[in-house]
Every structure is written in C-alpha cells, then in structure tokens.
PDB file of C-alpha atoms in Angstrom:
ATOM      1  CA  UNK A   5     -48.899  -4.585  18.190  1.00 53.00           C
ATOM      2  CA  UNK A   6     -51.120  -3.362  15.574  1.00 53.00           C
ATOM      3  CA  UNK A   7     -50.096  -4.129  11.858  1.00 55.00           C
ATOM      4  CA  UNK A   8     -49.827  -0.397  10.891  1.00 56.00           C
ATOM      5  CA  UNK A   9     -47.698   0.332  14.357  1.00 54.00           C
ATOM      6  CA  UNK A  10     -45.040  -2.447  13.382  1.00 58.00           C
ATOM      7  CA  UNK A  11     -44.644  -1.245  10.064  1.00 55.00           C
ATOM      8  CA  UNK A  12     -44.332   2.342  11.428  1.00 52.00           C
ATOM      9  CA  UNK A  13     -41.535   0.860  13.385  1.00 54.00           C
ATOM     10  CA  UNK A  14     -39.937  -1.024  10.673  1.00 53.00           C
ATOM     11  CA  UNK A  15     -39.578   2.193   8.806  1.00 49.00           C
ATOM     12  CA  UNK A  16     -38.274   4.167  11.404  1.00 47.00           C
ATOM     13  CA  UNK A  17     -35.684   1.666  12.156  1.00 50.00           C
ATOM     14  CA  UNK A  18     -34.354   1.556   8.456  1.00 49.00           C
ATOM     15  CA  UNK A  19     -34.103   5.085   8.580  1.00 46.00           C
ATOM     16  CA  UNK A  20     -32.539   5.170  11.892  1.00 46.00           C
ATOM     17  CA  UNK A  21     -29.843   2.184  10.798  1.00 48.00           C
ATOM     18  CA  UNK A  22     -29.481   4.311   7.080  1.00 45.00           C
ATOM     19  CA  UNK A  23     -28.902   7.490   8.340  1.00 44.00           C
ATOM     20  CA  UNK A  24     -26.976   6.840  11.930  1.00 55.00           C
ATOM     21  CA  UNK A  25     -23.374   7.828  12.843  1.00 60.00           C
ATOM     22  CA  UNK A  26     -22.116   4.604  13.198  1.00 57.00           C
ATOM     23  CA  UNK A  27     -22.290   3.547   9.791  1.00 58.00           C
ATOM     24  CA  UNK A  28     -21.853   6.906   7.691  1.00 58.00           C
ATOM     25  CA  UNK A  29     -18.575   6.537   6.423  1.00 58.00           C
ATOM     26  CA  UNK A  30     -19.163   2.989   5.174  1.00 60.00           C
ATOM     27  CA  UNK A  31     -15.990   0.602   5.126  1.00 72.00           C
ATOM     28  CA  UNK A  32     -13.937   3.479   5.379  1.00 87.00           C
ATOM     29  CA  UNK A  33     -14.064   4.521   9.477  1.00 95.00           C
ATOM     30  CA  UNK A  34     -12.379   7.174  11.573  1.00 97.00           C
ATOM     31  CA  UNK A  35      -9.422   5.714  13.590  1.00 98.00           C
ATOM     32  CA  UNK A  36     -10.014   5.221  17.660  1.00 98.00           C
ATOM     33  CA  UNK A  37      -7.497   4.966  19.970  1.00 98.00           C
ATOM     34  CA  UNK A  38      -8.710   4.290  23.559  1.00 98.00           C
ATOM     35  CA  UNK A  39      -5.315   5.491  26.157  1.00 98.00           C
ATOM     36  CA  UNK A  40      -6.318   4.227  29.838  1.00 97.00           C
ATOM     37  CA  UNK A  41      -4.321   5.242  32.695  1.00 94.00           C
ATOM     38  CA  UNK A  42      -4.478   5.203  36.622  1.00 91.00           C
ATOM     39  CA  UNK A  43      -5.113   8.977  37.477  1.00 90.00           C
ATOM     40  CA  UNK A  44      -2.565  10.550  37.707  1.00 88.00           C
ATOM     41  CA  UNK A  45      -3.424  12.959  40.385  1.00 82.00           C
ATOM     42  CA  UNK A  46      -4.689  10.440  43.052  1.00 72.00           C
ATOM     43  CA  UNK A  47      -8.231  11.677  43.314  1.00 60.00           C
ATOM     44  CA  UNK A  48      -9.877   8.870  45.633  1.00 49.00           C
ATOM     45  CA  UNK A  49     -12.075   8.422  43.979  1.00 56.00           C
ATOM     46  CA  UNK A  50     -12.409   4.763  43.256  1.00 55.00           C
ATOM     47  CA  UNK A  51     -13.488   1.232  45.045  1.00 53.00           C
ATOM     48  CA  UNK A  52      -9.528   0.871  44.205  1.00 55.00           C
ATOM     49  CA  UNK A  53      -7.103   3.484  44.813  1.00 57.00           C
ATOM     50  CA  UNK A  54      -3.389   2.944  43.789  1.00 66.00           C
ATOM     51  CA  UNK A  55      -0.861   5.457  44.669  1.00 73.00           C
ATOM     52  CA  UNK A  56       0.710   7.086  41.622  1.00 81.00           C
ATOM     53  CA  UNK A  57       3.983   8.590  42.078  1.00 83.00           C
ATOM     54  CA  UNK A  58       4.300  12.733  42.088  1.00 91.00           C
ATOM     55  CA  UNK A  59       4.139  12.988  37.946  1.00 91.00           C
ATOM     56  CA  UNK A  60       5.641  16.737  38.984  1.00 94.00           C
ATOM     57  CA  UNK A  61       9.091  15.580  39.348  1.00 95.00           C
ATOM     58  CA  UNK A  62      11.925  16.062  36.365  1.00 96.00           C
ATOM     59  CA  UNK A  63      12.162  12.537  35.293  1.00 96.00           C
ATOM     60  CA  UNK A  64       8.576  11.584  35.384  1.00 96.00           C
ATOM     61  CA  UNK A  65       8.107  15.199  33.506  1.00 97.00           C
ATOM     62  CA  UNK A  66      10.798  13.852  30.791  1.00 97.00           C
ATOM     63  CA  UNK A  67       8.794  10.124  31.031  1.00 97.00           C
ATOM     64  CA  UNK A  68       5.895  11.976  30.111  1.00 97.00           C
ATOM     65  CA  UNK A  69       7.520  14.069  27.576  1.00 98.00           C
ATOM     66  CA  UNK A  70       8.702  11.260  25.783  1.00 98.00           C
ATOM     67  CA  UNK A  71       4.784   9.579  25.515  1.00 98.00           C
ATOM     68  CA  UNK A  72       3.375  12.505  24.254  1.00 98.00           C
ATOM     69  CA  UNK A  73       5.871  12.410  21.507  1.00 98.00           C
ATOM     70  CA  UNK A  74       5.016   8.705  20.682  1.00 98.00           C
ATOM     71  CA  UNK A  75       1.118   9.384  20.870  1.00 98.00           C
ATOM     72  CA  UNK A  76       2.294  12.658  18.236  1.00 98.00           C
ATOM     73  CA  UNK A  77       3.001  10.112  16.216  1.00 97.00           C
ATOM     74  CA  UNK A  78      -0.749   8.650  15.946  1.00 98.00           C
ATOM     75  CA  UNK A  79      -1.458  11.976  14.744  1.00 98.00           C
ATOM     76  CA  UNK A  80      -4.941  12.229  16.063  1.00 98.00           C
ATOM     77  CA  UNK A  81      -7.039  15.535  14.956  1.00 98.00           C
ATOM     78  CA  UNK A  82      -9.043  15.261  17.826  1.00 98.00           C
ATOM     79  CA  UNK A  83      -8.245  14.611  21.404  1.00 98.00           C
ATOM     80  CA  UNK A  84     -10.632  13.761  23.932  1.00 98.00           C
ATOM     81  CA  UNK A  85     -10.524  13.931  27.913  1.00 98.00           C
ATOM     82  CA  UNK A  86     -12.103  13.261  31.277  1.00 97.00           C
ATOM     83  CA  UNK A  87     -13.519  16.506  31.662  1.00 97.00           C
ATOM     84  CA  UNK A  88     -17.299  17.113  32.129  1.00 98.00           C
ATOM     85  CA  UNK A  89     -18.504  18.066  29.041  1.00 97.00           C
ATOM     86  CA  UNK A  90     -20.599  20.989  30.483  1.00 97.00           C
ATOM     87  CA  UNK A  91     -16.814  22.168  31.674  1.00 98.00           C
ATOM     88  CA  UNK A  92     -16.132  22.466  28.289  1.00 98.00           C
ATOM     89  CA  UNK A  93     -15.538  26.282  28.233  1.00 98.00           C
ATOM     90  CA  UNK A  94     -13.281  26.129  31.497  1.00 98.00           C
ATOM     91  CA  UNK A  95     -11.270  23.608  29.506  1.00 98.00           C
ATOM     92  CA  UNK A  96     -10.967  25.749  26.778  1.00 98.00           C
ATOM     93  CA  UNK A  97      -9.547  28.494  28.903  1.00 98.00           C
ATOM     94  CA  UNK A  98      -6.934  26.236  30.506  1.00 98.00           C
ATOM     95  CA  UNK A  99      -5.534  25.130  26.977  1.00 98.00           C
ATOM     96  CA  UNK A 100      -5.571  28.846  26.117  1.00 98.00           C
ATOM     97  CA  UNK A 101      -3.523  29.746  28.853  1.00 98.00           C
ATOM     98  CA  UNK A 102      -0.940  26.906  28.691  1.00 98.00           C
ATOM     99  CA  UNK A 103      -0.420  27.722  25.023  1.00 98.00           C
ATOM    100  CA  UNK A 104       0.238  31.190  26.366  1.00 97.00           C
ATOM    101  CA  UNK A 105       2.593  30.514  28.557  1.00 96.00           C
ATOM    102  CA  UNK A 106       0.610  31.521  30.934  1.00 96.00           C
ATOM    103  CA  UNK A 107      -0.737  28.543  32.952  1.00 97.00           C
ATOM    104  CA  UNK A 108       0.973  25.388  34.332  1.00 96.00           C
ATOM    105  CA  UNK A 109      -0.321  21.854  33.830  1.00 97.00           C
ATOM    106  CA  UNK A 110      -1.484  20.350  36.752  1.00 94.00           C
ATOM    107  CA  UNK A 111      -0.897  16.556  37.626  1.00 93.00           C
ATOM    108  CA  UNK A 112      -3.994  14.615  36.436  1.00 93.00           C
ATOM    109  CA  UNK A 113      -4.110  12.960  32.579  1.00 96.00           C
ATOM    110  CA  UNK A 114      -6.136  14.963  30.794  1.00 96.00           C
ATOM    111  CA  UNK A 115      -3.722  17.948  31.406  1.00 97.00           C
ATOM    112  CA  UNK A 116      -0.105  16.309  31.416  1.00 97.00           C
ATOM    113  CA  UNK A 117      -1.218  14.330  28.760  1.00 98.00           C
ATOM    114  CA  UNK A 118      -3.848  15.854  26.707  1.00 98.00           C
ATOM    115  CA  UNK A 119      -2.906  19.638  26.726  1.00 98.00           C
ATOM    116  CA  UNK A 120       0.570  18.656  26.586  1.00 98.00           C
ATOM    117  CA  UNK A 121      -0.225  16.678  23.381  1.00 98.00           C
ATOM    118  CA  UNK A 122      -2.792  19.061  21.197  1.00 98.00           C
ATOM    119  CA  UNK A 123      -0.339  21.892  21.894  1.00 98.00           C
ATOM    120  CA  UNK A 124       2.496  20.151  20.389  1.00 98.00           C
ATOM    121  CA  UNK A 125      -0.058  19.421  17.431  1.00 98.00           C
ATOM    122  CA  UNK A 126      -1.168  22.592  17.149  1.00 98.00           C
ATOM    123  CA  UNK A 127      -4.765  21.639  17.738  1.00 98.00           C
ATOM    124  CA  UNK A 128      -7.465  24.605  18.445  1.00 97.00           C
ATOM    125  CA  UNK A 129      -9.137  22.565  21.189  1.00 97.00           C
ATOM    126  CA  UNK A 130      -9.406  19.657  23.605  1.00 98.00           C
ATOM    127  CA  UNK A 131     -12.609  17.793  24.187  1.00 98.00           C
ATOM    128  CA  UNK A 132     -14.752  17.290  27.264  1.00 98.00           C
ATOM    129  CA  UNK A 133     -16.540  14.437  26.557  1.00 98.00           C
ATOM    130  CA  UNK A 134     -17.637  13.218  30.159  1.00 98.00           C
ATOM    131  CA  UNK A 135     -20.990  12.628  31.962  1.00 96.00           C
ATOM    132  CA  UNK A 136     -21.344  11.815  35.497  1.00 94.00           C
ATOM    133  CA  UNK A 137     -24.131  12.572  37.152  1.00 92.00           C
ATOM    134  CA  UNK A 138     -26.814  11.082  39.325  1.00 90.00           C
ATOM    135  CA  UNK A 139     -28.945   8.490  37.535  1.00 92.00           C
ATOM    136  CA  UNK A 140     -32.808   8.472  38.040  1.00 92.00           C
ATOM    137  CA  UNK A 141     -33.822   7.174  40.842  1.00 92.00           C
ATOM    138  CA  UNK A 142     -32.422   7.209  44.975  1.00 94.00           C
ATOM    139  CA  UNK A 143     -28.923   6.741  44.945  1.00 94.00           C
ATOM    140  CA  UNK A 144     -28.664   5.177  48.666  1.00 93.00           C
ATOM    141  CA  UNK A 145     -31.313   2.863  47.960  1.00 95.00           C
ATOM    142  CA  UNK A 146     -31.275   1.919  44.522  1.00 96.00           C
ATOM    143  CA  UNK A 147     -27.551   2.177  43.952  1.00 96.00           C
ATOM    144  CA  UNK A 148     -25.170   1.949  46.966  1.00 97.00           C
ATOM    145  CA  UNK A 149     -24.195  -2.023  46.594  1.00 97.00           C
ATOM    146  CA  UNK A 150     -21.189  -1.154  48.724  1.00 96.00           C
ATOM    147  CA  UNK A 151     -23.448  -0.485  51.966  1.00 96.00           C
ATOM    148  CA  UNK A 152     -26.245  -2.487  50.796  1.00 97.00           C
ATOM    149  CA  UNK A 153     -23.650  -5.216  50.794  1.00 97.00           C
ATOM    150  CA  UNK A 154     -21.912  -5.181  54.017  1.00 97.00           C
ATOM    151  CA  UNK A 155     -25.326  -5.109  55.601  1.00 97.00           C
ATOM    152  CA  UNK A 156     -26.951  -8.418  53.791  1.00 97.00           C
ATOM    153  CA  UNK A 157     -24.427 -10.690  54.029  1.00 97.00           C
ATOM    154  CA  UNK A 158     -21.913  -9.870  50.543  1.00 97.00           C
ATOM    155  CA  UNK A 159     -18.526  -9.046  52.875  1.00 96.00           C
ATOM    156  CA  UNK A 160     -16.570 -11.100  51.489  1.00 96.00           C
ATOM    157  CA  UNK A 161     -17.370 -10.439  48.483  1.00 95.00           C
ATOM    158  CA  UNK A 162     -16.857  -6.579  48.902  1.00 94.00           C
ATOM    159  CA  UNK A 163     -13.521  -7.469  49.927  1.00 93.00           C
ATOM    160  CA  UNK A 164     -12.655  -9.180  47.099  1.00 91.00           C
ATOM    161  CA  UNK A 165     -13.834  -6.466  45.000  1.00 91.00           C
ATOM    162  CA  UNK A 166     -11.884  -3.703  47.168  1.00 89.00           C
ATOM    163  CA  UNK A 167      -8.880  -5.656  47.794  1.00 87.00           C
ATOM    164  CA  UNK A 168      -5.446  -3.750  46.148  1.00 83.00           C
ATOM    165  CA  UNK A 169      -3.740  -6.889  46.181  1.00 80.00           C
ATOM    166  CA  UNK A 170      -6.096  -9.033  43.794  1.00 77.00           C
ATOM    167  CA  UNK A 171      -6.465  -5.618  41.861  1.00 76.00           C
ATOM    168  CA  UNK A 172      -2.970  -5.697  41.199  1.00 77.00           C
ATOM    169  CA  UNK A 173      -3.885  -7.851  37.897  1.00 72.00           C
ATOM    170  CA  UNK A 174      -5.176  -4.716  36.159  1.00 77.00           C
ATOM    171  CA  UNK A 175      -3.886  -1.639  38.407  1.00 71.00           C
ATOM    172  CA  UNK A 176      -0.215  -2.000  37.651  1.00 80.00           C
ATOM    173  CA  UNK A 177       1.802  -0.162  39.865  1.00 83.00           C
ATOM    174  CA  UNK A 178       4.173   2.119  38.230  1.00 86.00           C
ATOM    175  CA  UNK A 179       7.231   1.679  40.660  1.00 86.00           C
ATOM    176  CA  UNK A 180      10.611   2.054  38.697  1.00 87.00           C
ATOM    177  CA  UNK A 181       9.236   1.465  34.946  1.00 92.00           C
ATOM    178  CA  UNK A 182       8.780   4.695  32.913  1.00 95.00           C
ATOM    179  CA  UNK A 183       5.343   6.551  32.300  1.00 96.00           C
ATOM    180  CA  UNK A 184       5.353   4.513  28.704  1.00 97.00           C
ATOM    181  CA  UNK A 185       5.995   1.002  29.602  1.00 96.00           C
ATOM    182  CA  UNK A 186       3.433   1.638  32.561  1.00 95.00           C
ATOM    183  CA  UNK A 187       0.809   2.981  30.292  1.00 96.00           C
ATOM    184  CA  UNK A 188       1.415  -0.208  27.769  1.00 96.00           C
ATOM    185  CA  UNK A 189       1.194  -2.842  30.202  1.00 93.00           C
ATOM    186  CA  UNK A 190      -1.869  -0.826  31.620  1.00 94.00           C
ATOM    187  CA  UNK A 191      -3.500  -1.554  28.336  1.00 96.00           C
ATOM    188  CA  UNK A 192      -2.850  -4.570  27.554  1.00 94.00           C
ATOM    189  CA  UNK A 193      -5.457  -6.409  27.046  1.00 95.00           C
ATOM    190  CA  UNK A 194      -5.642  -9.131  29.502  1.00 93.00           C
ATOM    191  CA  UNK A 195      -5.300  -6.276  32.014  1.00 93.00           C
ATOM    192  CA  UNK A 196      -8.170  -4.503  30.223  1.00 96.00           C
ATOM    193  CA  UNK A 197     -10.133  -7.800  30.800  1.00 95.00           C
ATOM    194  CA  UNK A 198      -9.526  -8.058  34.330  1.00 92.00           C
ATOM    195  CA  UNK A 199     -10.566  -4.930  35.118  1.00 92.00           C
ATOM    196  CA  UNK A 200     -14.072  -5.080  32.801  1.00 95.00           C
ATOM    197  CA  UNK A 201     -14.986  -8.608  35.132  1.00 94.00           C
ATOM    198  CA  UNK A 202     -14.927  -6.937  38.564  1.00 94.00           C
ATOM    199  CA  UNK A 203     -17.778  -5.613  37.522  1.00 96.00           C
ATOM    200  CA  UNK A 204     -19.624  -8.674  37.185  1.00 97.00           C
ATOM    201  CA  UNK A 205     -18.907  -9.513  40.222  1.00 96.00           C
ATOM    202  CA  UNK A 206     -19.968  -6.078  41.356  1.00 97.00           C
ATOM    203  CA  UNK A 207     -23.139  -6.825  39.409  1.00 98.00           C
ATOM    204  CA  UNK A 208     -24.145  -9.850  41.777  1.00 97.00           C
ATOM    205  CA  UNK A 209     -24.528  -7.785  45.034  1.00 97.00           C
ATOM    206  CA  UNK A 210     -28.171  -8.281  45.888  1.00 97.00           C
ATOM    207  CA  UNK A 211     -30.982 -10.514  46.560  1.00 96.00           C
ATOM    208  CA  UNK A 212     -34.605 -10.575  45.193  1.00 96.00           C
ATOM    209  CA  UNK A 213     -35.785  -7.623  43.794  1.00 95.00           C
ATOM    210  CA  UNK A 214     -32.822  -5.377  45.886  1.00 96.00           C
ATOM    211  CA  UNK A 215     -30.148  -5.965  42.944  1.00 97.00           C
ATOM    212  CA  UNK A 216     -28.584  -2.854  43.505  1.00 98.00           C
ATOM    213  CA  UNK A 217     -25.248  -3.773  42.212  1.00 98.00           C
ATOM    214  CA  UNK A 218     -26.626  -4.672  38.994  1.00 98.00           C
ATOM    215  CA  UNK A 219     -28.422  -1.030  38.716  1.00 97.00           C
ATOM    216  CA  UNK A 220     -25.293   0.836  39.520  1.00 97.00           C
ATOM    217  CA  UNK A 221     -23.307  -1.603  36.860  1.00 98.00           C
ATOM    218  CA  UNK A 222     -26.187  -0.396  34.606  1.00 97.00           C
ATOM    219  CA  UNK A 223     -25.373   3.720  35.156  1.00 97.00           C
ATOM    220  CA  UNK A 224     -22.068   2.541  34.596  1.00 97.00           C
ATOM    221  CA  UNK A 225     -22.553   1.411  30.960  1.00 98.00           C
ATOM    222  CA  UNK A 226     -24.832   4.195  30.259  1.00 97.00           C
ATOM    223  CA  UNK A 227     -21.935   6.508  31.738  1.00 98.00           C
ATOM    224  CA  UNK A 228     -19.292   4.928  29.048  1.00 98.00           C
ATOM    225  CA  UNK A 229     -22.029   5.134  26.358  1.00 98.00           C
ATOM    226  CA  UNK A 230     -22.655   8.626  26.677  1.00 98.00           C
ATOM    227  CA  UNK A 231     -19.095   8.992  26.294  1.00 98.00           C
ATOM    228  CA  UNK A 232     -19.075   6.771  23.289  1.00 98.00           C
ATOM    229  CA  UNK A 233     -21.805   8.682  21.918  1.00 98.00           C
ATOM    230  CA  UNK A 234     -19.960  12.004  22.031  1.00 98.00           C
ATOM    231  CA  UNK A 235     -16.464  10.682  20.735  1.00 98.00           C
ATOM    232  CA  UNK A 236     -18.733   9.636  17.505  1.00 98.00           C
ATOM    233  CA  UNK A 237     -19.901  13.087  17.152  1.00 97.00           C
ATOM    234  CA  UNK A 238     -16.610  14.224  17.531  1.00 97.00           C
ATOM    235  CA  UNK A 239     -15.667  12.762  13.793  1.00 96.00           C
ATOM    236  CA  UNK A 240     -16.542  14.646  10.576  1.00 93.00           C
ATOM    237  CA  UNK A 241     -14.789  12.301   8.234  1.00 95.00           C
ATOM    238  CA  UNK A 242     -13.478   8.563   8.081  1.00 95.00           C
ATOM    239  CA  UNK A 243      -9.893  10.638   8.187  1.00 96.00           C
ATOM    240  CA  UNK A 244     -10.652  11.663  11.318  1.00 98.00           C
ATOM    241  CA  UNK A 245      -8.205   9.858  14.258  1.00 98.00           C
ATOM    242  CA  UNK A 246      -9.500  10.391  17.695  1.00 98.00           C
ATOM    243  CA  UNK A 247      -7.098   9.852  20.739  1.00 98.00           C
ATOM    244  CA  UNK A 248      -9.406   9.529  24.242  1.00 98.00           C
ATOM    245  CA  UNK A 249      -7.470   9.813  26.856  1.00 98.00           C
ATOM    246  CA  UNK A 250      -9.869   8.323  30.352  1.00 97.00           C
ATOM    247  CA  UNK A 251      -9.369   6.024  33.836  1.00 94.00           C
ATOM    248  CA  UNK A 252      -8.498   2.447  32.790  1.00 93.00           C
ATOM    249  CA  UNK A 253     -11.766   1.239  34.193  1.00 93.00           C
ATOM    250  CA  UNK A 254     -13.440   2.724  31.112  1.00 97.00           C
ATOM    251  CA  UNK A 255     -11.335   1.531  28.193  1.00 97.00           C
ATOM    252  CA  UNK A 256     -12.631  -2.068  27.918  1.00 98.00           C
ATOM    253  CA  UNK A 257     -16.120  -0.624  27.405  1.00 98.00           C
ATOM    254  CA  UNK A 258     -15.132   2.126  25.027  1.00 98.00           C
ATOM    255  CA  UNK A 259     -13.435  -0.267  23.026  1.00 98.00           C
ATOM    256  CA  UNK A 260     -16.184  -2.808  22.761  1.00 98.00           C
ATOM    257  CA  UNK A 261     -18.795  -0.254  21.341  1.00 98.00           C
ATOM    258  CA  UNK A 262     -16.087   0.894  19.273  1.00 97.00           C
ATOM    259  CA  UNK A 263     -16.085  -2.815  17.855  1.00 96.00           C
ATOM    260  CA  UNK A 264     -19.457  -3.262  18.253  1.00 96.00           C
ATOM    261  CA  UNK A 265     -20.963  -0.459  16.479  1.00 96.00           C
ATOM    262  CA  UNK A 266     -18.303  -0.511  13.607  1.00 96.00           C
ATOM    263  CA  UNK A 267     -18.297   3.550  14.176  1.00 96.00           C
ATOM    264  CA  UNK A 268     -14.389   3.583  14.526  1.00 97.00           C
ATOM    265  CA  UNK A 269     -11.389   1.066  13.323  1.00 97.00           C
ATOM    266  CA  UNK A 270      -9.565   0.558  16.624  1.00 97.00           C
ATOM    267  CA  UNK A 271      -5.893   1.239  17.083  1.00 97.00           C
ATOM    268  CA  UNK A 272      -4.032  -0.512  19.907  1.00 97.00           C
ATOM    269  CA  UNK A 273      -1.948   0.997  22.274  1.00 98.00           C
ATOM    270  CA  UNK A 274       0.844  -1.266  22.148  1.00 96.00           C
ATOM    271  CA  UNK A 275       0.961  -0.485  18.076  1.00 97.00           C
ATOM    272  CA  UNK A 276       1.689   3.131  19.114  1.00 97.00           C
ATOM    273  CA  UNK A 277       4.058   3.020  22.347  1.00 96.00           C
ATOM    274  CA  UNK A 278       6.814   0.860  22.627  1.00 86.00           C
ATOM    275  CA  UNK A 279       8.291  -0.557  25.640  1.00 70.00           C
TER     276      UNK A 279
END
C-alpha cells in the first residue's frame, strides 16, 4: 500500500472512530436491555422447535400481564421488536388500532409483549428493527449445511444439533412456571451460552472448500448486526433505555456487541424480573 493510501486510511479511520455512534455519548451510554423468549406463537421456524403453551388463555394472559408491568418498571423510551423493519408502517397500524380498542393482540412476543408494554407507557411507536433476507450468493449450495450435511457424512452431528432433548439446556420449557420465571431462567446466562455454542458446532459442517455451515453462521452474525446497528440508531441521548424484545437465539449476540462496542450499558434481565 502506497504511503499516501495508508495515510488516507489512517485519517478516515480517526474520523470514522471520532464521529461513530458507538462512542458519542462518551462514558455516559444509553441503557440496553436484551428480553429473549421462545416464540410465543409456535412459528416452526427453527432447527429447534419447542411447544409453547396457548399464551391466549386467562392465566397465561394475567402471567403476561404481570411481566409487562415489571419490564414498565425499566422504563424504556424505546421498544424494539422482531418485525421486519420494511413492515414498519404495518406495525404502526397494528399499535394504532390496539390503542384504539380496535384490534386484538395476537399470540407472538412482539405483540403480547411489546404493544402490550408501549401502550401502557404511552409510547407513540414500536420499532421494527429486523432483517432477514437472502444473503448473496445460492442459498442451496452455499448455505444449506442441514442437507449438505446429511449427504457428506455430518448425521450425527445434525442430530445433535436438532435434538430437543440436548436443547433442553437453553430452550426451557415453560410447563407449570409463570410467563416471568420462564422468561428469567430463559435468560440466564448460562442458558444464553448454551444456545450461542450450537452454533459452533453448526459452524463445522463441511469439508474443504464446501464449509457451508460456517457461511450460513456468517449471515447469521451479519443478521444480529444489522439489528444491532438499528437499535444504536434508535438512541438520541445517553438517557435513552431501549428494551428489544427478539427469539432467544439472538440475545447472546446482541449482548456481546452491546459489550463490545461500548454503544449501550447493559441491563440484565434477572435485575428487572423477579422470580
């Protein structure tokens, strides 16, 4: 690299580093506190899929009721869901309505939780801050570790990946406990840690050049980073307290960039809901 092209560079990076999010409010950060949960809805949609009970029914309406009114006590200005941000505006309208009166939550998260929450608070909106589309690139063959996998020899390690019963480390069933405990012990950490390794061991599916678990592991920190990246925007002063409310599989990852970065001062769960 040429002398004048490295200095370029040097400048642009103390720029960059002088004037970035992550460090405009000094010592003095915004508050961040990361709320995973197993969907509530039972989407599918995941390698692991454990069976949440109907969150419809009165008392798991009252269980609910009674964590919102713990998280109002966190007193977050901004709350933050698993909603695609470009589905921003459809949000909007379904937070309009339920303030109305005129539209009833549905089951997953993001509404029982979320909604519920900012309209206690008052709050003029809840934020999409999701991405999750296709990366660059062929998904079947650059991507799919899961069929890539069972045809080149990684069974048995697929089946430790997929199987509910070693999963039960991290996906907590929610049996006879209430919504809060549940949600705590989801959090926890060493449950947060469990769930961040399986992708390691997602990451070694592949031989040679075909390391396809390791690419989709890759869109999956880009996913959470994206999503990091718009909670930062979200703040507009080292007041600020931002509640995000996502799948569990995501909160070990938003919690290390919050760390990492020094963007936010983390808040644990556990220092907000009691058993």
């Amino acid at each position: 690299m040429k002398k004048e092209s490295r200095l370029t560079l040097l400048i642009f990076w103390a720029l960059a580093t002088t004037f970035s999010p992550f460090t405009a409010y000094g010592q003095d950060r915004p508050d961040l506190l990361v709320l995973g949960a197993v969907h509530f809805n039972n989407p599918g949609r995941d390698s692991i899929n454990i069976e949440v009970d109907d969150m419809l029914s009165a008392q798991r309406q009252a269980e609910i009721e009674a964590l919102v009114d713990e998280l109002a006590e966190f007193e977050p200005t901004h709350i933050a869901v698993e909603v695609l941000s470009r589905n921003q505006d459809d949000l909007n309208e379904r937070y309009a309505r339920y303030r109305e009166g005129d539209y009833e939550l549905g089951r997953d998260e993001s509404e029982q939780v979320g909604l519920r929450l900012a309209a206690k608070l008052g709050h003029d909106q809840v934020y999409a801050v999701d991405w999750n589309d296709n990366p660059p690139g062929d998904i079947e063959t650059d991507y799919d570790w899961h069929s890539y996998g069972l045809a080149n020899g990684f069974e048995a390690d697929i089946g430790r990946i997929t199987d509910p019963e070693a999963a039960k480390e991290y996906y907590i069933e929610l049996g006879s406990q209430t919504v809060s405990t549940w949600i705590r012990q989801l959090n926890d950490p060493d449950a947060l840690a469990a769930s961040h390794r399986v992708y390691f061991d997602i990451a070694a599916i592949g031989r040679g050049e075909e390391l396809l678990g390791a690419n989709w592991v890759g869109t999956w920190y880009a996913r959470n980073l994206k999503i990091f990246s718009r909670l930062v925007k979200l703040t507009e002063s080292s007041t600020d307290r931002v509640l995000v409310i996502y799948g569990q599989g995501h909160a070990y990852l938003l919690r290390q960039f919050a760390q990492e970065s020094g963007a936010f001062d983390l808040v644990d769960v556990d220092s907000v809901i009691s058993d």
